Short mmCIF file of C-alpha atoms and ligand atoms in Angstrom, two decimals:
data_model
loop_
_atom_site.label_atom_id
_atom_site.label_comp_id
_atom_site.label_asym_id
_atom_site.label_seq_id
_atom_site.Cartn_x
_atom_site.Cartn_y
_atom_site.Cartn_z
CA UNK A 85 0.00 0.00 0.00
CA UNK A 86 2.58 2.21 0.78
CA UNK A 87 3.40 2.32 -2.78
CA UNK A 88 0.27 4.38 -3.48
CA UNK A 89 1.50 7.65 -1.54
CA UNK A 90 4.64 7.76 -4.02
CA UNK A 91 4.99 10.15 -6.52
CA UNK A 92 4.46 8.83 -9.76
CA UNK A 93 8.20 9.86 -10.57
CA UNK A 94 8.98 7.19 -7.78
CA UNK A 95 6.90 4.06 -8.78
CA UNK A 96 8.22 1.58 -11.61
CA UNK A 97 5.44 -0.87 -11.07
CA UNK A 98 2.04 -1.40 -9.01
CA UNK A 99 1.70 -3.75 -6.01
CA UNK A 100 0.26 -7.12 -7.44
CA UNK A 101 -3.16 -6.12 -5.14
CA UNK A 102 -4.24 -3.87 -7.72
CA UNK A 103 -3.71 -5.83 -11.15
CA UNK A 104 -7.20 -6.71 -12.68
CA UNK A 105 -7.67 -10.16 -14.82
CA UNK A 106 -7.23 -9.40 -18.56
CA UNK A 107 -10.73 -9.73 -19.18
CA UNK A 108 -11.68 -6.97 -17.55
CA UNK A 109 -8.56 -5.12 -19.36
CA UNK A 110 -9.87 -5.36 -22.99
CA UNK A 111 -9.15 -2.01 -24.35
CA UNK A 112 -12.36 0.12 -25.56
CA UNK A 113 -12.43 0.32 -29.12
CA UNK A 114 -14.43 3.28 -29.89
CA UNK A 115 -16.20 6.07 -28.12
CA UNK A 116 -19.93 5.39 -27.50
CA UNK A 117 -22.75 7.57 -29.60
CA UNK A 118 -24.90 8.00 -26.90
CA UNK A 119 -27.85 10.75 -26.91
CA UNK A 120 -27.42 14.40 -25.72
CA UNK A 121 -30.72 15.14 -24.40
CA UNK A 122 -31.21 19.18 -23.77
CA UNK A 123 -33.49 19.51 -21.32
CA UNK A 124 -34.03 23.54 -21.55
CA UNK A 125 -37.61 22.62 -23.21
CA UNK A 126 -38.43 20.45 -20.33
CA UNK A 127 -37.56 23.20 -17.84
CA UNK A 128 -39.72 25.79 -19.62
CA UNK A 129 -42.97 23.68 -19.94
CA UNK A 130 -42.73 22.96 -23.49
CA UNK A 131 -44.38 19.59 -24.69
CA UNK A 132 -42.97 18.96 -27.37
CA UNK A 133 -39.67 19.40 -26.83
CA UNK A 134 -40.04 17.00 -22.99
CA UNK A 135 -41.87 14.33 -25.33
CA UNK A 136 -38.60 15.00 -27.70
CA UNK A 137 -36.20 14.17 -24.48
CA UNK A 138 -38.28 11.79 -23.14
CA UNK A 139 -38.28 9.95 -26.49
CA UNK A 140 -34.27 9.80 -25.92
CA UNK A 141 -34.66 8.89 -22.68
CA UNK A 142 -36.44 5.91 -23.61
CA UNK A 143 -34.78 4.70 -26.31
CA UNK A 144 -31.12 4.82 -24.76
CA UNK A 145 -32.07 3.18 -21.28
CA UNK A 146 -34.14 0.42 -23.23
CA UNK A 147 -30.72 -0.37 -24.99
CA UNK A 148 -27.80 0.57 -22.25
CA UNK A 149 -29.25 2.65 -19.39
CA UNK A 150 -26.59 5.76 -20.34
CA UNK A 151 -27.30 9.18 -21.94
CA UNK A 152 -26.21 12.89 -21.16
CA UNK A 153 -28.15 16.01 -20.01
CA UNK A 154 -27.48 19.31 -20.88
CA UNK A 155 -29.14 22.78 -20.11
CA UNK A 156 -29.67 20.62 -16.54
CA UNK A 157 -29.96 24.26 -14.84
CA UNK A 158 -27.27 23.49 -11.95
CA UNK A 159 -25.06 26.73 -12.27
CA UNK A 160 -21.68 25.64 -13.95
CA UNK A 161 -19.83 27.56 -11.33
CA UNK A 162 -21.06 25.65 -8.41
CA UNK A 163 -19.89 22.73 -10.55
CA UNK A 164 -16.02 23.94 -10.79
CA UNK A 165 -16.49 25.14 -7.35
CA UNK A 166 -17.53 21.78 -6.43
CA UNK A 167 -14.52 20.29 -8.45
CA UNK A 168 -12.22 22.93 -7.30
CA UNK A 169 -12.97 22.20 -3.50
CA UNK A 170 -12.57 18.68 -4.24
CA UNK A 171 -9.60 18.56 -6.10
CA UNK A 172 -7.53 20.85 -2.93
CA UNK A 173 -8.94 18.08 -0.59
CA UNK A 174 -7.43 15.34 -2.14
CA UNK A 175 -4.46 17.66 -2.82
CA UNK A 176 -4.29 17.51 1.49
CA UNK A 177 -1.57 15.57 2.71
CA UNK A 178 -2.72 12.23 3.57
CA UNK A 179 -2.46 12.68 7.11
CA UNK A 180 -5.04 15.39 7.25
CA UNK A 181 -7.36 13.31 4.67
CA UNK A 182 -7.00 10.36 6.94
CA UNK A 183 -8.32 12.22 9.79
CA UNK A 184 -11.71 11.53 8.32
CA UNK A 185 -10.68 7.89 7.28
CA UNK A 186 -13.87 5.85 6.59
CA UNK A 187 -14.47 3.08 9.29
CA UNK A 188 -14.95 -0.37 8.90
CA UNK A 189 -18.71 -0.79 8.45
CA UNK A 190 -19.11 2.71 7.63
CA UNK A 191 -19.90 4.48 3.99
CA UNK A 192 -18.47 7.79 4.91
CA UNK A 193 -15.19 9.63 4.84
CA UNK A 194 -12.23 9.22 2.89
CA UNK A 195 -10.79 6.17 1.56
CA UNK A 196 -7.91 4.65 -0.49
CA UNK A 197 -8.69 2.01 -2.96
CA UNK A 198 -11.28 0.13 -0.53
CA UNK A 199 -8.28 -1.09 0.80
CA UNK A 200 -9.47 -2.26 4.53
CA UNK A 201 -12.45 -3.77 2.69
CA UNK A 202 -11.09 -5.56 -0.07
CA UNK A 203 -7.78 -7.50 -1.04
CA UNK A 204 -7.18 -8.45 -4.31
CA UNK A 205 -8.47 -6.15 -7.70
CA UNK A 206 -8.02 -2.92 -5.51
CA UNK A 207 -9.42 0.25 -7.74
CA UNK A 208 -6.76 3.16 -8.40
CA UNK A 209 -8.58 5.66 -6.97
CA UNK A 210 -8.88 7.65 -3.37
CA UNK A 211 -12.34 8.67 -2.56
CA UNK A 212 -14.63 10.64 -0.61
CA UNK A 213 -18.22 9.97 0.58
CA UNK A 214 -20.90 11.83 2.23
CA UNK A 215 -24.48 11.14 2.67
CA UNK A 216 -27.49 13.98 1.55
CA UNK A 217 -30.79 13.47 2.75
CA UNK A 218 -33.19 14.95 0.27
CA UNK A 219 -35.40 16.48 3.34
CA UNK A 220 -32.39 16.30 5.40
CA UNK A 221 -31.39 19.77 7.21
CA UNK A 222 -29.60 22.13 5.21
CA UNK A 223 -26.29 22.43 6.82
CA UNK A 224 -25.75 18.53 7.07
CA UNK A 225 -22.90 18.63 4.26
CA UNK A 226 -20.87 21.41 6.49
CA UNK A 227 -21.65 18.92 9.64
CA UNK A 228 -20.34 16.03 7.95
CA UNK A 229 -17.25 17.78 6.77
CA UNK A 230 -16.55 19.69 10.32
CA UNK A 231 -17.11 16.48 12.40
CA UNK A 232 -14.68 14.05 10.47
CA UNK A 233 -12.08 16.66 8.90
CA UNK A 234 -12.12 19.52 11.84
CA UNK A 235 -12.53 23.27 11.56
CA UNK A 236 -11.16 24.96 8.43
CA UNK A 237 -13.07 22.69 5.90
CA UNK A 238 -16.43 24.86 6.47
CA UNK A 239 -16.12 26.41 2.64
CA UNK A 240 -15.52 22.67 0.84
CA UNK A 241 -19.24 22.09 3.12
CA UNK A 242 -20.76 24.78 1.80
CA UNK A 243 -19.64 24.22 -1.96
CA UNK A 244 -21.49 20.74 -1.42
CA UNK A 245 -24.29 21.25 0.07
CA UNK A 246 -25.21 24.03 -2.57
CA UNK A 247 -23.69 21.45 -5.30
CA UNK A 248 -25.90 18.34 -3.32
CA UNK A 249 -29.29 20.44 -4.00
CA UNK A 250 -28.76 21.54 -7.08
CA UNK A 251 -28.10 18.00 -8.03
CA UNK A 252 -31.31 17.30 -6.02
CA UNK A 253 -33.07 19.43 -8.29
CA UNK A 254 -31.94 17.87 -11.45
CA UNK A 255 -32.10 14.03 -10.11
CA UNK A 256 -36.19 14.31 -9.38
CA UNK A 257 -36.55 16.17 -13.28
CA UNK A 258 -35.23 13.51 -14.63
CA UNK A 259 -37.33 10.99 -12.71
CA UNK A 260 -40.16 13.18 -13.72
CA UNK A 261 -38.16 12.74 -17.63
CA UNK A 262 -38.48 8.96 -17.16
CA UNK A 263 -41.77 8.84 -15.32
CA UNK A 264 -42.90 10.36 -18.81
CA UNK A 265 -40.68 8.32 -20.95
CA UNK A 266 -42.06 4.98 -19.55
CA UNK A 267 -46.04 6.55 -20.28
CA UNK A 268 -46.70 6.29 -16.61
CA UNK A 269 -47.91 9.26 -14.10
CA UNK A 270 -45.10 11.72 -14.63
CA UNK A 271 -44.82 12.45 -10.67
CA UNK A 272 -44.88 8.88 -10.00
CA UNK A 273 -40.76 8.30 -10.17
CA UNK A 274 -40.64 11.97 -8.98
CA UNK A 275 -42.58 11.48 -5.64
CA UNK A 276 -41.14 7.87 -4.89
CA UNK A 277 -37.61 9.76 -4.77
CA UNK A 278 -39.12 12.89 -2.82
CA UNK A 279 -37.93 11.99 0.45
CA UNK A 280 -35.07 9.98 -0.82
CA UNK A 281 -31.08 10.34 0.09
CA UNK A 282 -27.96 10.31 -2.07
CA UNK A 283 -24.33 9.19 -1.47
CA UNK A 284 -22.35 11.63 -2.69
CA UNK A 285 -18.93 11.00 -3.42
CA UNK A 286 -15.89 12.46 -5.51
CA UNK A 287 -13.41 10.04 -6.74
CA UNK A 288 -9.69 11.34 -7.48
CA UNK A 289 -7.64 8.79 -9.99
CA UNK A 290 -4.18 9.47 -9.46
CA UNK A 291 -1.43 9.07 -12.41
CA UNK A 292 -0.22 5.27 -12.41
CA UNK A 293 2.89 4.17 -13.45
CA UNK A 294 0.89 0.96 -15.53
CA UNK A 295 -2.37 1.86 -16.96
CA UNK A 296 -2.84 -1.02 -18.54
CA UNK A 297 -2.75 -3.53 -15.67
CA UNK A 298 -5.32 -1.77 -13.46
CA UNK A 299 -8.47 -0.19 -13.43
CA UNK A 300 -9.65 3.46 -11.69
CA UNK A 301 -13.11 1.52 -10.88
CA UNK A 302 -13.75 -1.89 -12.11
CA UNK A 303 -16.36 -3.41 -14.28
CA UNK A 304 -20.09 -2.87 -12.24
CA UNK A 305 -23.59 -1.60 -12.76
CA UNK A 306 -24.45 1.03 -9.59
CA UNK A 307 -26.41 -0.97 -7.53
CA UNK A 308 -28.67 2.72 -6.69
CA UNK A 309 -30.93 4.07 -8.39
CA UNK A 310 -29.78 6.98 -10.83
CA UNK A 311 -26.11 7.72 -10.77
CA UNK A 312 -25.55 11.53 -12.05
CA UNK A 313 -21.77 12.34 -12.69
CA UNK A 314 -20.29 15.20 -13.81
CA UNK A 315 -16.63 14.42 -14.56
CA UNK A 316 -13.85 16.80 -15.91
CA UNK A 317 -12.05 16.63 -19.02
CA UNK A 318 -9.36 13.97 -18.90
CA UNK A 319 -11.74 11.29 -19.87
CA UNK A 320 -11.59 7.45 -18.87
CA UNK A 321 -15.39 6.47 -18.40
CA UNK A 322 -16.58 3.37 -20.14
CA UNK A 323 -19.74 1.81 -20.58
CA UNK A 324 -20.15 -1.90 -22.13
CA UNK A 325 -22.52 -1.57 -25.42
CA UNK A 326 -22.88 -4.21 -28.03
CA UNK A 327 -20.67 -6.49 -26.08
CA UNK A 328 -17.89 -3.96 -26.27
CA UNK A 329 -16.36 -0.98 -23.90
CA UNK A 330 -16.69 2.43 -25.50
CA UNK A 331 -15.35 5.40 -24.11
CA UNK A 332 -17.13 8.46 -23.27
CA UNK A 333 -15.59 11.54 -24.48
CA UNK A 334 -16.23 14.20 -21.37
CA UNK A 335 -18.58 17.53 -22.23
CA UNK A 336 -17.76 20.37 -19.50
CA UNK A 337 -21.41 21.61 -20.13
CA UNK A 338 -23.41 17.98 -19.32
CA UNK A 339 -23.66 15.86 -16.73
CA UNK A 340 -23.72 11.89 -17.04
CA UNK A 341 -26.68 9.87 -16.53
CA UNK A 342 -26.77 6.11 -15.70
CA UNK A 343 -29.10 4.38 -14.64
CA UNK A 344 -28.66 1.78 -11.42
CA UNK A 345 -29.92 -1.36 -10.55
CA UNK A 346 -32.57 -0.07 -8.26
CA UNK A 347 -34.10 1.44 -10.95
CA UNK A 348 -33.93 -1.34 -13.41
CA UNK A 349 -35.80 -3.32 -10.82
CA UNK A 350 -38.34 -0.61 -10.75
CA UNK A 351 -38.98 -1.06 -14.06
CA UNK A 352 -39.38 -4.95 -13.82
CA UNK A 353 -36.50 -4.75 -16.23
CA UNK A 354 -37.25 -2.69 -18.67
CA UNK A 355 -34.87 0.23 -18.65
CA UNK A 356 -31.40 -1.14 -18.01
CA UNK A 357 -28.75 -0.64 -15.41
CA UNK A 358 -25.46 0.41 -17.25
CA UNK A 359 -22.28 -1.22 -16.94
CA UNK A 360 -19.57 0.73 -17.47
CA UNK A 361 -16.17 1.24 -15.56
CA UNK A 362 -13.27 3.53 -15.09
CA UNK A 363 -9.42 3.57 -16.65
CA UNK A 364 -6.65 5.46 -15.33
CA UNK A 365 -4.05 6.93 -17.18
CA UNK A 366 -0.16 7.40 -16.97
CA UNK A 367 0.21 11.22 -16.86
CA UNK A 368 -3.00 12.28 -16.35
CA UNK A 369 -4.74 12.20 -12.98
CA UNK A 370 -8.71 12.49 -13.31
CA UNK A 371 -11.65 13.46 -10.82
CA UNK A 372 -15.31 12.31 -10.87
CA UNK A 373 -18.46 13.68 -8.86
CA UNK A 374 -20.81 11.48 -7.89
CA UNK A 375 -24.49 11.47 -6.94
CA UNK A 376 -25.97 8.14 -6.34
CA UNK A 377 -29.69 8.58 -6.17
CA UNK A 378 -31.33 6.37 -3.44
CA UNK A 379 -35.00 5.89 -2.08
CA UNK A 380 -35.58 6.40 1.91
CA UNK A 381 -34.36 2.87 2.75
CA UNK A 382 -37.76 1.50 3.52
CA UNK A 383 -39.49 1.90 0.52
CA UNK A 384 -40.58 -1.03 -1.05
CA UNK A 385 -38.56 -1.44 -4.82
CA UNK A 386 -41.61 -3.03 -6.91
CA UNK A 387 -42.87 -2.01 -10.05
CA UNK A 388 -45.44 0.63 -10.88
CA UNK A 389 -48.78 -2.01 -11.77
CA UNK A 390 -48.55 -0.45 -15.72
CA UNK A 391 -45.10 -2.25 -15.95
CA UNK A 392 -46.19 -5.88 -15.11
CA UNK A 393 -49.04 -8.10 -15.38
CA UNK A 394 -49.97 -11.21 -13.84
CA UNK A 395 -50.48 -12.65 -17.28
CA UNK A 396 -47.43 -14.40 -19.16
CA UNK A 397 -46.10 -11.48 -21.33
CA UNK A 398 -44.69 -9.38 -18.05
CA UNK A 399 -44.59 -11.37 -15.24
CA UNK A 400 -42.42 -10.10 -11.70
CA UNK A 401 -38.57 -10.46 -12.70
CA UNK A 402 -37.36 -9.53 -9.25
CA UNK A 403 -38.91 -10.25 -5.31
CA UNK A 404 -40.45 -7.29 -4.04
CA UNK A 405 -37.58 -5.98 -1.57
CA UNK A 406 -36.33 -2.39 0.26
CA UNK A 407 -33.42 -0.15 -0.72
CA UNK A 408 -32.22 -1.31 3.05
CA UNK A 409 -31.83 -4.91 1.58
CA UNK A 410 -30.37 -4.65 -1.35
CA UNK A 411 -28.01 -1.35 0.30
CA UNK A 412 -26.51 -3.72 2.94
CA UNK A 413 -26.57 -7.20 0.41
CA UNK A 414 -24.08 -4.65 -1.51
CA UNK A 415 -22.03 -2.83 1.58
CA UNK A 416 -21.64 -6.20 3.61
CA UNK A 417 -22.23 -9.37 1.32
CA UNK A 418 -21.06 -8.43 -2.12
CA UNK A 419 -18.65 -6.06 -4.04
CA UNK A 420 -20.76 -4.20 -6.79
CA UNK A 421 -19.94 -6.01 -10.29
CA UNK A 422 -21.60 -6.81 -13.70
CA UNK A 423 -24.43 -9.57 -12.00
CA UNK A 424 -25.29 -7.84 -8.43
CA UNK A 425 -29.22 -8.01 -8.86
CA UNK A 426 -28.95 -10.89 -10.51
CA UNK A 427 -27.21 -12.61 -7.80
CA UNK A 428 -29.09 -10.45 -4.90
CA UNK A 429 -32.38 -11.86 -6.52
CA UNK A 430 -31.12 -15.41 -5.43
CA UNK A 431 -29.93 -14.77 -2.33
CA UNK A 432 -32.63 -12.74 -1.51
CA UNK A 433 -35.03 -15.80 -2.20
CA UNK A 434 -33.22 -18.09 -0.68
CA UNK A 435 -33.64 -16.51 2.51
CA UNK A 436 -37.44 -15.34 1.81
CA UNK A 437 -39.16 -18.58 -0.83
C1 LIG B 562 -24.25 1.61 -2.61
C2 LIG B 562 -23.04 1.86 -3.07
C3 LIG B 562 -21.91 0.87 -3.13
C4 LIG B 562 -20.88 1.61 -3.96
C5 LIG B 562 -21.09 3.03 -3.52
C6 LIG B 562 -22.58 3.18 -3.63
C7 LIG B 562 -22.97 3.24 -5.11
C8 LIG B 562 -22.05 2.50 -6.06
C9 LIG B 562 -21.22 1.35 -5.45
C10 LIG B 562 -19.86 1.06 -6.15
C11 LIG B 562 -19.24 2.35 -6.64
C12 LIG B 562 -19.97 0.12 -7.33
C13 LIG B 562 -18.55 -0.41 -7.72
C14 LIG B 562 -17.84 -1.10 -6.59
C15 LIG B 562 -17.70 -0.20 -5.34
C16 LIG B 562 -17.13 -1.03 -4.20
C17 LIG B 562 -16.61 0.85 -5.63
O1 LIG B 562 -15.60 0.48 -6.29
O2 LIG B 562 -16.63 1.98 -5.15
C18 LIG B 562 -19.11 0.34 -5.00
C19 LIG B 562 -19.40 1.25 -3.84
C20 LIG B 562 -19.01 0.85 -2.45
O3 LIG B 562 -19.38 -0.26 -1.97
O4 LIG B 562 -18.39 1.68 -1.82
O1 AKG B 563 -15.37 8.16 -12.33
C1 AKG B 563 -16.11 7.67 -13.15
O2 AKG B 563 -16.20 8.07 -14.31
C2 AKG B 563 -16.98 6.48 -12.78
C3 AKG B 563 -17.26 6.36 -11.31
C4 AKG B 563 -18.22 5.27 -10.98
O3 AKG B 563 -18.61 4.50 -11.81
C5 AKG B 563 -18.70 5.12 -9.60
O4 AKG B 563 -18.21 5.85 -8.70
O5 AKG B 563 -19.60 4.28 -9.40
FE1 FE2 B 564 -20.42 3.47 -11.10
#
């Protein structure tokens, strides 16, 4: 581990802990033509232009579960300010960042690689999680921050919790956006996520001396619901279309939109959850923001009735289950990867025929 702290300059090769198996190593072979949807219409009232988006919506989560938004109304200087605050934080010496360390057991506070959860394929990455409670109070963020990193971190609070609801904002539009684009009640997604939370975290990707042996996050689908990232221009997001990784070339003025396994569930299957993973490169270091949409923990994840029937063309794909199950199947049973519904669906009915 100690390895990690070095400058690149210093390193000649990784420690074996954070090699990935070749397969998840094939190299993407083009960048992915996903949909831009603009959602200034939406935001005005216009009909047309929502049904427009909504079409988009629809036709890219049927296929992969990825798209981007633009004209998403969350002011592009909170965003750099958001980046900005993040980037001097991981910029701390690791002494100070480790003051908030995140516990065993715990989702919050900083962390290196998942290192004291995990042992072998070890992501090249240091992050930094915080939870936001959609009706939570509004100086939470600057709480969080004070309590695990100490005084004199009160502006990177602020900068998040203004960044947290403006991201708010934008995550229940665009359930409203696929509330629409599945023909259902339009406040129906919108109201489910209401009083929901997010787990907010920014993920730094140093330089590494061998890009090609590891991975900056490893092949998964986001177990939550709606994952909205807004990344910054270095690029290294992939998502896995057509049985092949494409990258994702980064816009400055959109954020990314995919959709989690939570919400792929919620649509009995429909709309799916995208797999896609990050690569790190050799002089280039990289940072991600990201807001993992979650329902309060004990709502019930089951279909709206339009999207199944008890006759043979739709029947149930998954158990009727809460965010708190499948939440603490993925924090204490298994690590986030291509099959985690699949294989929560199982377990889940093994333990509840
Ligand atoms: C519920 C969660 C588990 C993870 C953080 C949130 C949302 C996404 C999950 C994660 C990012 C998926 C990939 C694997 C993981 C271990 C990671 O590399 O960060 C996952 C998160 C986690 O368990 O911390
Ligand atoms: O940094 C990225 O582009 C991807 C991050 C990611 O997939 C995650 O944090 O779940
Ligand atoms: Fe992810």
């Amino acid at each position: 581990m100690d390895d990690f702290f070095k400058t690149s300059a210093e390193k000649t090769s990784i420690p074996k802990e954070y090699i990935w198996p070749e397969e998840d190593l094939v190299l993407a072979g083009e960048e992915l033509e996903e949909p831009v949807v603009d959602l200034q219409g939406f935001f005005r009232g216009d009909w047309e232009a929502t049904q427009h988006a909504a079409m988009l919506v629809r036709a890219s989560c049927l296929k992969h579960g990825f798209f981007q938004v633009i004209n998403h109304g969350v002011d592009s200087h909170l965003i750099n300010m958001a980046h900005y605050q993040a980037k001097t934080f991981f910029k701390l010496p690791i002494s100070e960042k480790q003051k908030g360390q995140q516990q065993l057991g715990s989702k919050w506070g900083f962390s290196v690689a998942h290192a004291h959860r995990f042992s072998t394929k070890l992501p090249w990455k240091e992050m930094l999680t915080f939870g936001f409670h959609h009706e939570g109070s509004n100086a939470a963020v600057v709480d969080f921050f004070q309590s695990f990193f100490g005084e004199g971190i009160e502006e990177t609070g602020l900068v998040f919790q203004r960044y947290c609801e403006g991201v708010k904002k934008l995550s229940l539009a665009i359930m409203e956006i696929l509330g629409i684009s599945l023909g259902i009640d339009k406040s129906y997604f919108r109201e489910f996520f209401q009083d929901g939370n997010a787990i907010v975290r920014a993920n730094f990707y140093p330089t590494c001396p061998e890009p090609g042996l590891t991975l900056g996050i490893g092949p998964h689908s986001d177990p939550t619901s709606v994952t909205i990232l807004h990344q910054d221009q270095v690029g290294g997001l992939e998502v896995f279309v057509d049985n092949k990784w494409k990258s994702i070339r980064p816009r400055h003025d959109a954020f990314v939109i995919n959709l989690g396994d939570t919400f792929m569930a919620l649509t009995n299957g429909m709309y799916k959850s995208c797999l896609h993973r990050a690569t790190v490169k050799k002089h280039q270091e990289r940072m991600s923001l990201t807001y993992f949409l979650c329902p309060r923990e004990d709502k019930m994840i089951k279909p709206p009735q339009d999207l199944f029937s008890s006759r043979e063309e739709k029947p149930r794909k998954y158990p009727d289950f809460t965010w708190f199950d499948f939440l603490r199947y993925t924090s204490e049973h298994y690590r986030a990867d291509e099959a985690t519904l699949q294989n929560f669906t199982k377990w889940f009915i093994s333990f509840n025929p």
